[in-house]
mmCIF file of C-alpha atoms in Angstrom:
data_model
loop_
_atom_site.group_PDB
_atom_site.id
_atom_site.type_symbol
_atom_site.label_atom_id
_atom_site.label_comp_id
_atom_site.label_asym_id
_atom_site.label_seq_id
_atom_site.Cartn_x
_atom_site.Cartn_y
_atom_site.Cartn_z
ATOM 1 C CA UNK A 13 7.273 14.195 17.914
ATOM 2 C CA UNK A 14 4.049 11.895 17.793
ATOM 3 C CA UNK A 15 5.956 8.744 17.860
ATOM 4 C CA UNK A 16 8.806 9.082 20.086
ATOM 5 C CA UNK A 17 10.014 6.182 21.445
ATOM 6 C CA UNK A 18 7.772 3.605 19.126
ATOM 7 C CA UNK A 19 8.947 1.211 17.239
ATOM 8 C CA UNK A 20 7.082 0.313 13.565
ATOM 9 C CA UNK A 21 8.241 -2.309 10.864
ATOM 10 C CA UNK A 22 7.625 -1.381 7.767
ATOM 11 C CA UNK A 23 7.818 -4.222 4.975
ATOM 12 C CA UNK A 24 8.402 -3.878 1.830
ATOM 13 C CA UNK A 25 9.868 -0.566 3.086
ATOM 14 C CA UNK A 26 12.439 -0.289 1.299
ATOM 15 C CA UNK A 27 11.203 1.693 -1.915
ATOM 16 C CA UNK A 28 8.024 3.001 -3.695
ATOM 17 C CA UNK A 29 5.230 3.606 -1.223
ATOM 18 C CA UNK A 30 6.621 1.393 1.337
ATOM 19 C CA UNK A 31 9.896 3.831 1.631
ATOM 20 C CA UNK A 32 7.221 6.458 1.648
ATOM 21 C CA UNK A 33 5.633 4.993 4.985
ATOM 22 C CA UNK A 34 9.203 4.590 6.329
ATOM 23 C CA UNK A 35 9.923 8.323 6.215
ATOM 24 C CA UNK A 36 7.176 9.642 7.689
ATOM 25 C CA UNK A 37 7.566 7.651 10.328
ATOM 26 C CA UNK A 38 11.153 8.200 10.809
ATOM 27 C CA UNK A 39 9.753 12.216 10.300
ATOM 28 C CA UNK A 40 7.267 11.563 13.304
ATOM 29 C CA UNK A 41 9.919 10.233 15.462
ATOM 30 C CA UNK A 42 9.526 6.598 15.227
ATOM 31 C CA UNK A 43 12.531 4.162 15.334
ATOM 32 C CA UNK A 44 11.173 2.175 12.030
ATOM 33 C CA UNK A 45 12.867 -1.386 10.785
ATOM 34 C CA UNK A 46 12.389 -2.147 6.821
ATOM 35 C CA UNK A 47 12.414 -5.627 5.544
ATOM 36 C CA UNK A 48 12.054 -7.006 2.342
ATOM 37 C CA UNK A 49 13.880 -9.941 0.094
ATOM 38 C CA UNK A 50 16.853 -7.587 -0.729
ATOM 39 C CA UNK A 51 18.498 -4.626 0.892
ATOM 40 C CA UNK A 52 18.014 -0.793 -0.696
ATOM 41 C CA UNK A 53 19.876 0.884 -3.168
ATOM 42 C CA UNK A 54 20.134 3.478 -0.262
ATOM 43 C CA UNK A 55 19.397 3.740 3.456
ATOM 44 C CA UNK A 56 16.085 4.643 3.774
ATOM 45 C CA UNK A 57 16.116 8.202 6.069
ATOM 46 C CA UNK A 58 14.456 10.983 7.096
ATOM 47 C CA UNK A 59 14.993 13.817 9.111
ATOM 48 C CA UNK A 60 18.218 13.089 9.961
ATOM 49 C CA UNK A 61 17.357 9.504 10.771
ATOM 50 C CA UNK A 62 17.531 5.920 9.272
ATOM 51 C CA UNK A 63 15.619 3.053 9.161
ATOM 52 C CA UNK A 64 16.918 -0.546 10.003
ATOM 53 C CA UNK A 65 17.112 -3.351 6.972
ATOM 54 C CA UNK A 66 16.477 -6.449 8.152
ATOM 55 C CA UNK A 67 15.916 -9.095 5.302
ATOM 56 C CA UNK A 68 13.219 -11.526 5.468
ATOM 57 C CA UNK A 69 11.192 -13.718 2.877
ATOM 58 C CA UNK A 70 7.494 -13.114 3.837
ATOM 59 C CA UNK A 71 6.236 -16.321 2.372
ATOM 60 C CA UNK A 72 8.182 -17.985 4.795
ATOM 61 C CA UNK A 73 6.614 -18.431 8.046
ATOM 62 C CA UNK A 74 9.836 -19.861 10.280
ATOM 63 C CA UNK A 75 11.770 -16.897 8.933
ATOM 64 C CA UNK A 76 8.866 -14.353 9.624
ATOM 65 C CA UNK A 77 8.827 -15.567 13.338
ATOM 66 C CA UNK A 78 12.955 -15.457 13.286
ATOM 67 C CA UNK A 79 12.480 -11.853 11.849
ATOM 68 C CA UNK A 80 10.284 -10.786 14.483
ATOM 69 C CA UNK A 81 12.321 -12.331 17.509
ATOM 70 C CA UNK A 82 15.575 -10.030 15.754
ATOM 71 C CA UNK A 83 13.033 -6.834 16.200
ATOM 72 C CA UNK A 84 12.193 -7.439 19.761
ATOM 73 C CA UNK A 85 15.950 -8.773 21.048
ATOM 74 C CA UNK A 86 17.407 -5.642 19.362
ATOM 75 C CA UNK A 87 14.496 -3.018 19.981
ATOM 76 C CA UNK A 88 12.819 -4.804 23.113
ATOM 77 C CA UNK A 89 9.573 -3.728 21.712
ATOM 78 C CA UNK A 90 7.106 -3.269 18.582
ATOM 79 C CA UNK A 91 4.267 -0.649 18.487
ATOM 80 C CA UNK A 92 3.032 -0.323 14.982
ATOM 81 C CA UNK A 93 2.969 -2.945 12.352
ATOM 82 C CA UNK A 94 2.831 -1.854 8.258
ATOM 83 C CA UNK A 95 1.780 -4.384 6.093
ATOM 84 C CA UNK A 96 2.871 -2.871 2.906
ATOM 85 C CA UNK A 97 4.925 -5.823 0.940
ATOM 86 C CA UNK A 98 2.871 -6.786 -2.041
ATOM 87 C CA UNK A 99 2.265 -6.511 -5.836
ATOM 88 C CA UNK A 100 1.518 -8.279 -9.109
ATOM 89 C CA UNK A 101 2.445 -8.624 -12.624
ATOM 90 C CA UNK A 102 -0.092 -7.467 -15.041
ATOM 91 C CA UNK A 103 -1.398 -10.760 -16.065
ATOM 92 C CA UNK A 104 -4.941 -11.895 -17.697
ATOM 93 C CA UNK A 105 -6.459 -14.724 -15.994
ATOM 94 C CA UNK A 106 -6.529 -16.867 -18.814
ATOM 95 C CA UNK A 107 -2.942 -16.074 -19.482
ATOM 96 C CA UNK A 108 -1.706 -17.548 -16.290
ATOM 97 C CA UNK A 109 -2.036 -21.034 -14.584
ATOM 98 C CA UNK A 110 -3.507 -21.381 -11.214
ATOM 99 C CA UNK A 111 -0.116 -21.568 -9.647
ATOM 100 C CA UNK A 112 1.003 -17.958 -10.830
ATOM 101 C CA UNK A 113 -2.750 -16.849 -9.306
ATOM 102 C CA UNK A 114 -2.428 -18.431 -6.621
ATOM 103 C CA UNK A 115 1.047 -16.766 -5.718
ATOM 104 C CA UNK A 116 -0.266 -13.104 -5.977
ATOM 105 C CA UNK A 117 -2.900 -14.292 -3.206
ATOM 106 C CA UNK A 118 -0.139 -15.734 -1.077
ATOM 107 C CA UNK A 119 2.204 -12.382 -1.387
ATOM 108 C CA UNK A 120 -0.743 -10.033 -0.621
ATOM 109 C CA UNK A 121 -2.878 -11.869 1.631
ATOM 110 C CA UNK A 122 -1.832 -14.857 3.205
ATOM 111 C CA UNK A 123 1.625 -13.388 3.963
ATOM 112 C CA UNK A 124 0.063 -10.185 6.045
ATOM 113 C CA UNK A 125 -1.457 -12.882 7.768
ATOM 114 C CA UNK A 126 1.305 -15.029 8.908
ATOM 115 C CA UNK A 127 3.166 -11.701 10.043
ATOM 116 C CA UNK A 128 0.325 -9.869 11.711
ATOM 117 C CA UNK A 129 0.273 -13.500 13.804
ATOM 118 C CA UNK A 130 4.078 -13.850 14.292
ATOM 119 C CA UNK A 131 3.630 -9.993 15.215
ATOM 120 C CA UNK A 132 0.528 -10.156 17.686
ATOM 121 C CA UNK A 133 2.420 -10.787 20.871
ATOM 122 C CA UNK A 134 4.514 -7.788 20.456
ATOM 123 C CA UNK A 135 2.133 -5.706 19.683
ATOM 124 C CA UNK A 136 -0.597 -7.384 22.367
ATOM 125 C CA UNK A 137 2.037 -5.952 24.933
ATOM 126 C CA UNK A 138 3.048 -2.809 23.657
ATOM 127 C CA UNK A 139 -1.345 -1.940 22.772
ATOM 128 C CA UNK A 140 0.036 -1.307 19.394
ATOM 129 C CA UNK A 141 -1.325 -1.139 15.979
ATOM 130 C CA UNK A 142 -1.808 -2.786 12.384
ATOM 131 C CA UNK A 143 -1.537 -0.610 9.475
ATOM 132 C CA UNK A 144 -2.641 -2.768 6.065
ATOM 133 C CA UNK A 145 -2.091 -1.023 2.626
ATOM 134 C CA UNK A 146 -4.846 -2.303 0.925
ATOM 135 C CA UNK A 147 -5.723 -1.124 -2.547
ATOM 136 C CA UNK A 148 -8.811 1.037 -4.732
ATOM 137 C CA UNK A 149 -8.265 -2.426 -6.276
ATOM 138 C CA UNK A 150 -10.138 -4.039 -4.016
ATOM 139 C CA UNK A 151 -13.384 -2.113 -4.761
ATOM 140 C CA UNK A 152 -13.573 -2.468 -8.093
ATOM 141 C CA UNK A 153 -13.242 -4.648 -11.051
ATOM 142 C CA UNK A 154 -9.556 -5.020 -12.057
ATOM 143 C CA UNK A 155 -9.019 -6.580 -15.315
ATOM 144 C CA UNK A 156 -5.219 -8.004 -15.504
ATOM 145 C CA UNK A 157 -4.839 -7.917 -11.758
ATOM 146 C CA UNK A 158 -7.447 -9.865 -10.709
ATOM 147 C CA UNK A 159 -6.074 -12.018 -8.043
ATOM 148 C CA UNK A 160 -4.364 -8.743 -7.106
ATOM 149 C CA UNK A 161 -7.940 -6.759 -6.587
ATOM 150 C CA UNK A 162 -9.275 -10.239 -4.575
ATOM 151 C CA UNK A 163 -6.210 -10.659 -2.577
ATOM 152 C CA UNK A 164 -6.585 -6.975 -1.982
ATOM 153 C CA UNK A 165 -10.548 -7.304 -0.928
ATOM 154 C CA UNK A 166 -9.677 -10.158 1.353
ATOM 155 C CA UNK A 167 -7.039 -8.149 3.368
ATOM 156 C CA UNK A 168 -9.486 -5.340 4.400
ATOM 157 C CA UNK A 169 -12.253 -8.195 5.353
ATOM 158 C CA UNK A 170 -9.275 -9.698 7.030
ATOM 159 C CA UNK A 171 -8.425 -6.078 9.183
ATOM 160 C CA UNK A 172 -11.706 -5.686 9.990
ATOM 161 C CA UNK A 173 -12.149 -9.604 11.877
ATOM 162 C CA UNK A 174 -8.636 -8.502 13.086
ATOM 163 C CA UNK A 175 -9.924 -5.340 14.724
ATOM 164 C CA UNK A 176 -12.713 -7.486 16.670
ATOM 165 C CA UNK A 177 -10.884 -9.984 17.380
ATOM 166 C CA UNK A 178 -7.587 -8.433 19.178
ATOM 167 C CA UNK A 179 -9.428 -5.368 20.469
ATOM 168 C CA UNK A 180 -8.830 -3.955 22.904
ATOM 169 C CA UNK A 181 -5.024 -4.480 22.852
ATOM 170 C CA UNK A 182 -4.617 -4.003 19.241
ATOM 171 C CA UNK A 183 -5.941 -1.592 16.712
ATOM 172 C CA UNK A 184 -6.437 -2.555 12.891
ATOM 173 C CA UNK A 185 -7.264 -0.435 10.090
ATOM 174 C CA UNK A 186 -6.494 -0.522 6.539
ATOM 175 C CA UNK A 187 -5.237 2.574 4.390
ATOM 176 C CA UNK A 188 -6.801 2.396 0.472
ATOM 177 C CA UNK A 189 -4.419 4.243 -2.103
ATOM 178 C CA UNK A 190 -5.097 4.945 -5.355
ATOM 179 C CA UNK A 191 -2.469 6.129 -7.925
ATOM 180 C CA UNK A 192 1.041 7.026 -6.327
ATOM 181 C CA UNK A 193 3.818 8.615 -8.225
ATOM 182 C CA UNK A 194 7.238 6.611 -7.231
ATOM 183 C CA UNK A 195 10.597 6.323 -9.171
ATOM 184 C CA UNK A 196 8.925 3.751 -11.477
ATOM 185 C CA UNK A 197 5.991 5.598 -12.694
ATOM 186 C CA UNK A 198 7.856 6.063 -15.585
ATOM 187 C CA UNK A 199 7.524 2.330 -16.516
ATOM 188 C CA UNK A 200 3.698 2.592 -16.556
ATOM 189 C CA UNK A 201 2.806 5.816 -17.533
ATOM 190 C CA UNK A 202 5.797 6.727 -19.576
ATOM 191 C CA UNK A 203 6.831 10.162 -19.623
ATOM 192 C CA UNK A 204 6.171 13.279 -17.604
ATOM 193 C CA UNK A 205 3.344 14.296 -19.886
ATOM 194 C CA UNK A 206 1.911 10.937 -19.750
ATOM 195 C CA UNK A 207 1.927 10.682 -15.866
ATOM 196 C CA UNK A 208 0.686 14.260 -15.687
ATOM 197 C CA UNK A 209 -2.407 13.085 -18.244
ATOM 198 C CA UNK A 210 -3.157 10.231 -15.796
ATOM 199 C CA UNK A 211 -2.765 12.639 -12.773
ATOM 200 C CA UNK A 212 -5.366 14.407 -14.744
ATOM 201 C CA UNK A 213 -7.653 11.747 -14.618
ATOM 202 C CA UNK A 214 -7.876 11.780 -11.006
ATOM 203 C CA UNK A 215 -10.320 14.713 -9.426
ATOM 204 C CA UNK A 216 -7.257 16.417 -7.297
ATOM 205 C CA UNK A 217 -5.135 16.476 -10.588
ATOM 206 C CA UNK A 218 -2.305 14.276 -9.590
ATOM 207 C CA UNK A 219 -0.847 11.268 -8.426
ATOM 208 C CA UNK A 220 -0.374 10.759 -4.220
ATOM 209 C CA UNK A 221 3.523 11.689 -3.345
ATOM 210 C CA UNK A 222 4.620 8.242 -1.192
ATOM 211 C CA UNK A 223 4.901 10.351 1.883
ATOM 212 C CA UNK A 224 1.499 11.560 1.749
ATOM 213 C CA UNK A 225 0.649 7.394 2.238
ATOM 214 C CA UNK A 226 2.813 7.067 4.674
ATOM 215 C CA UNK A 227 1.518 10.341 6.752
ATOM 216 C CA UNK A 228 -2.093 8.845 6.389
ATOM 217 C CA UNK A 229 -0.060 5.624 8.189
ATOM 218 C CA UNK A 230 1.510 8.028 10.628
ATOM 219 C CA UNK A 231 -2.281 9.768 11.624
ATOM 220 C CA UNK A 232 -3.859 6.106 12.131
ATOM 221 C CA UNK A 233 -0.843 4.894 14.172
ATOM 222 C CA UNK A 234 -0.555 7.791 16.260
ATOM 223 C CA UNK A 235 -2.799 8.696 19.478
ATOM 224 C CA UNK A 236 -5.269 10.626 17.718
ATOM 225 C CA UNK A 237 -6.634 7.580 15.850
ATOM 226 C CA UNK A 238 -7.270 5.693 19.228
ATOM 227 C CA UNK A 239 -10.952 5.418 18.657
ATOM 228 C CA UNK A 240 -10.185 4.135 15.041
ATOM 229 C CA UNK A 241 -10.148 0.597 14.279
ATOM 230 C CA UNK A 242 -11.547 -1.677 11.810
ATOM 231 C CA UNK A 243 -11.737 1.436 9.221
ATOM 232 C CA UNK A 244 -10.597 1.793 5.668
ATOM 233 C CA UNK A 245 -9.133 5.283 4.807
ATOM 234 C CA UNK A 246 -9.242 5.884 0.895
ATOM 235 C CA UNK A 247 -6.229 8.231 0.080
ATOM 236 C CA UNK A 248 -6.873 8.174 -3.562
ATOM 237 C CA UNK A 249 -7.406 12.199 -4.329
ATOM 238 C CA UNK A 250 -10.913 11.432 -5.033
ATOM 239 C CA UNK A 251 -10.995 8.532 -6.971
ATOM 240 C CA UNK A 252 -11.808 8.604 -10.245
ATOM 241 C CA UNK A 253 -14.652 10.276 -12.382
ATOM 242 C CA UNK A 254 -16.898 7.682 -13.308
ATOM 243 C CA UNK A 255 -16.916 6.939 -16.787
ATOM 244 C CA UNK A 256 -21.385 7.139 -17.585
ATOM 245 C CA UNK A 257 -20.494 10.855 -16.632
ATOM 246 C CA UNK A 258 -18.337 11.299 -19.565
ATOM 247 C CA UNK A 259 -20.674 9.024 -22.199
ATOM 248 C CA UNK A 260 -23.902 11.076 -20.872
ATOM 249 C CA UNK A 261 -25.499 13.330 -23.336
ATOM 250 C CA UNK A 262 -27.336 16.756 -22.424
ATOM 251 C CA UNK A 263 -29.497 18.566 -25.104
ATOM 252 C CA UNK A 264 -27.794 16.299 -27.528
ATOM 253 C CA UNK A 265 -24.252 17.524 -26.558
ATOM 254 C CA UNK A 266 -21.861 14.842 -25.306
ATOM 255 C CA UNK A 267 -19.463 15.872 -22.051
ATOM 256 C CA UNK A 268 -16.068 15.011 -21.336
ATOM 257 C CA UNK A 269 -14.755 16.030 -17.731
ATOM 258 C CA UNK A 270 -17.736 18.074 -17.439
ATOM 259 C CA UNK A 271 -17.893 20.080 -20.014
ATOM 260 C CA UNK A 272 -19.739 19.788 -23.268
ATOM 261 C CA UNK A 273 -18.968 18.909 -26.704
ATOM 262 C CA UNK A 274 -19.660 19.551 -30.627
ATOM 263 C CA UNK A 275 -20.334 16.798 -33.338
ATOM 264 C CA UNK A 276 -16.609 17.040 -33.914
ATOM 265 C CA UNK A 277 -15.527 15.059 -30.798
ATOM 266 C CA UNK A 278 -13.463 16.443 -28.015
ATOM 267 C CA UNK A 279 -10.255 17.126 -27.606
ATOM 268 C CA UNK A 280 -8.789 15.523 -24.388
ATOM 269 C CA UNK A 281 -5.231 15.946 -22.920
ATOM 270 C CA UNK A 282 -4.535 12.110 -22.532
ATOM 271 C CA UNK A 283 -7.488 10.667 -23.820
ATOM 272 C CA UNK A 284 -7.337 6.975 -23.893
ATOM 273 C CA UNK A 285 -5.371 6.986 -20.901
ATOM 274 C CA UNK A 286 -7.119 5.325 -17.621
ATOM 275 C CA UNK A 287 -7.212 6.025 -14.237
ATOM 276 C CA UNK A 288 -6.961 3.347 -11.361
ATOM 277 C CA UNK A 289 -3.729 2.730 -9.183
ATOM 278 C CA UNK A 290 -1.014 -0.104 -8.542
ATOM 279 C CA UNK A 291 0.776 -2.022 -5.861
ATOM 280 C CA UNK A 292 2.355 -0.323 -2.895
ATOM 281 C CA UNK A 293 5.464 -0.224 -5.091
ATOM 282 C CA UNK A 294 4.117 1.828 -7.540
ATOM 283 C CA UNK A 295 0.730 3.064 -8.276
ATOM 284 C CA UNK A 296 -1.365 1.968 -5.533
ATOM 285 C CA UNK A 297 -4.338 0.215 -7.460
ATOM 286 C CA UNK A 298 -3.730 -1.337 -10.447
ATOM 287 C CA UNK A 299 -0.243 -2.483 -10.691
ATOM 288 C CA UNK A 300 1.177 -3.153 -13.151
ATOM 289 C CA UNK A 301 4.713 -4.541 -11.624
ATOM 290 C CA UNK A 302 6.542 -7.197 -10.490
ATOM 291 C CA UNK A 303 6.290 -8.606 -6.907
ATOM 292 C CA UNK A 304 9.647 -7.391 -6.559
ATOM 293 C CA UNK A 305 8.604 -3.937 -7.300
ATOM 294 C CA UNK A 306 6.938 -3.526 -3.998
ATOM 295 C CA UNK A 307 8.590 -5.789 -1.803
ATOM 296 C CA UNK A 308 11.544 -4.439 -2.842
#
């Protein structure tokens, strides 16, 4: 497979998208180490295969650099580096101190800083690569997650310096999900009908499977990325339609997903329901969870 024989950590790995990435590494041959605060429900596996837990608080530097000294002494080596740990409460700015702010930037971008740096050696020695899972978030005003969408911003700026800067040893790149469908979708976008009207609202007609993430992780990790660095991939299904489109007016008839309407007013399967994405626990660009949702 692409990746025998490499080793990739995964954090946050142990559920949502992060337990996504893990599989399709394990998939693609990968020996693949998961950390996060807590351990799984389950061993996270994959074609017949299972990842290594290893627990580690991100936010702590000393234990980052322990974690990453337990990787190398029991897999001598360290090829790909996922930094997937991350998330945020939904939370309006003026609804939370600067403290609270501040720790959403310190979860999603100063702490895939301090590991990419307790990581580098490794990785120097191996020519590895950096995988960030940044966020449509970043690119676009996020109202309730805005030191999410900022912290999110800052990590691709921060991939992109990284790609310059440890080139030609290292590769960087970021990977820019929109909506993902994981087991707690259901806390967000309530039932199956109301995730399938938000799938609706995206131009493919669904929300990403984790896997499909973590196979975009797979392609940029694998050899035939090895002219890619410093790039953002957007694996979002399109994006979203933008909203002038739907408020325009042609020959005095208004248009809702592209088709026109009487004086009545449309009818739309989940109107009032908005598109976006969440945190790498959930959906990918607007989340709406806990930090423990995608650090696991």
């Amino acid at each position: 497979m692409e990746l025998d024989g490499r080793v990739a950590v995964v954090t946050g790995g142990t559920r949502g998208v992060g337990a996504g990435i893990a599989r399709a590494f394990l998939a693609a041959g990968a020996d693949v180490v998961v950390c996060a605060r807590r351990p799984p429900d389950a061993p996270v596996a994959s074609a017949g295969r299972t990842a290594r837990f290893l627990p580690v608080d991100l936010r702590d530097p000393a234990a980052v650099e322990d974690f990453f000294a337990e990787v190398a002494r029991r897999h001598g080596r360290l090829d790909v580096l996922v930094n997937n740990a991350g998330g945020a409460p939904y939370r309006l700015l003026r609804d939370g101190g600067p403290a609270r702010h501040a720790r959403v930037l310190e979860l999603n971008l100063v702490a895939p800083l301090t590991v990419s740096l307790a990581a580098h050696g490794l990785l120097h020695a191996a020519r590895g690569c950096v995988v960030m899972v940044g966020s449509v978030s970043a690119t676009r005003p996020s109202p309730g997650t805005a030191a999410y969408g900022a912290a999110k911003a800052g990590l691709e700026n921060l991939a992109r310096s990284m790609a310059v800067e440890w080139a030609p040893e290292v590769r960087v790149n970021t990977i820019v999900p929109g909506m993902v469908r994981t087991e707690l979708s259901h806390l967000h976008y309530g039932d199956a009908q109301g995730i399938a009207a938000v799938g609706r609202t995206v131009p493919l007609g669904r929300l990403a499977e984790p896997d499909e993430i973590g196979d975009a992780a797979v392609f940029l990790a694998s050899g035939r990325a090895a002219y890619i660095s410093g790039a953002s991939l957007l694996v979002h299904g399109g994006g979203e339609r933008p909203a002038f489109l739907d408020a325009a007016t042609v020959n005095g008839a208004a248009t809702v997903n592209g088709a026109a309407v009487g004086p009545e007013g449309p009818t739309v399967h989940g109107a009032g329901v908005a598109g976006g994405g969440g945190s790498a626990g959930t959906p990918a660009g607007a989340p709406t969870v806990t930090t423990d949702d995608k650090e696991g």
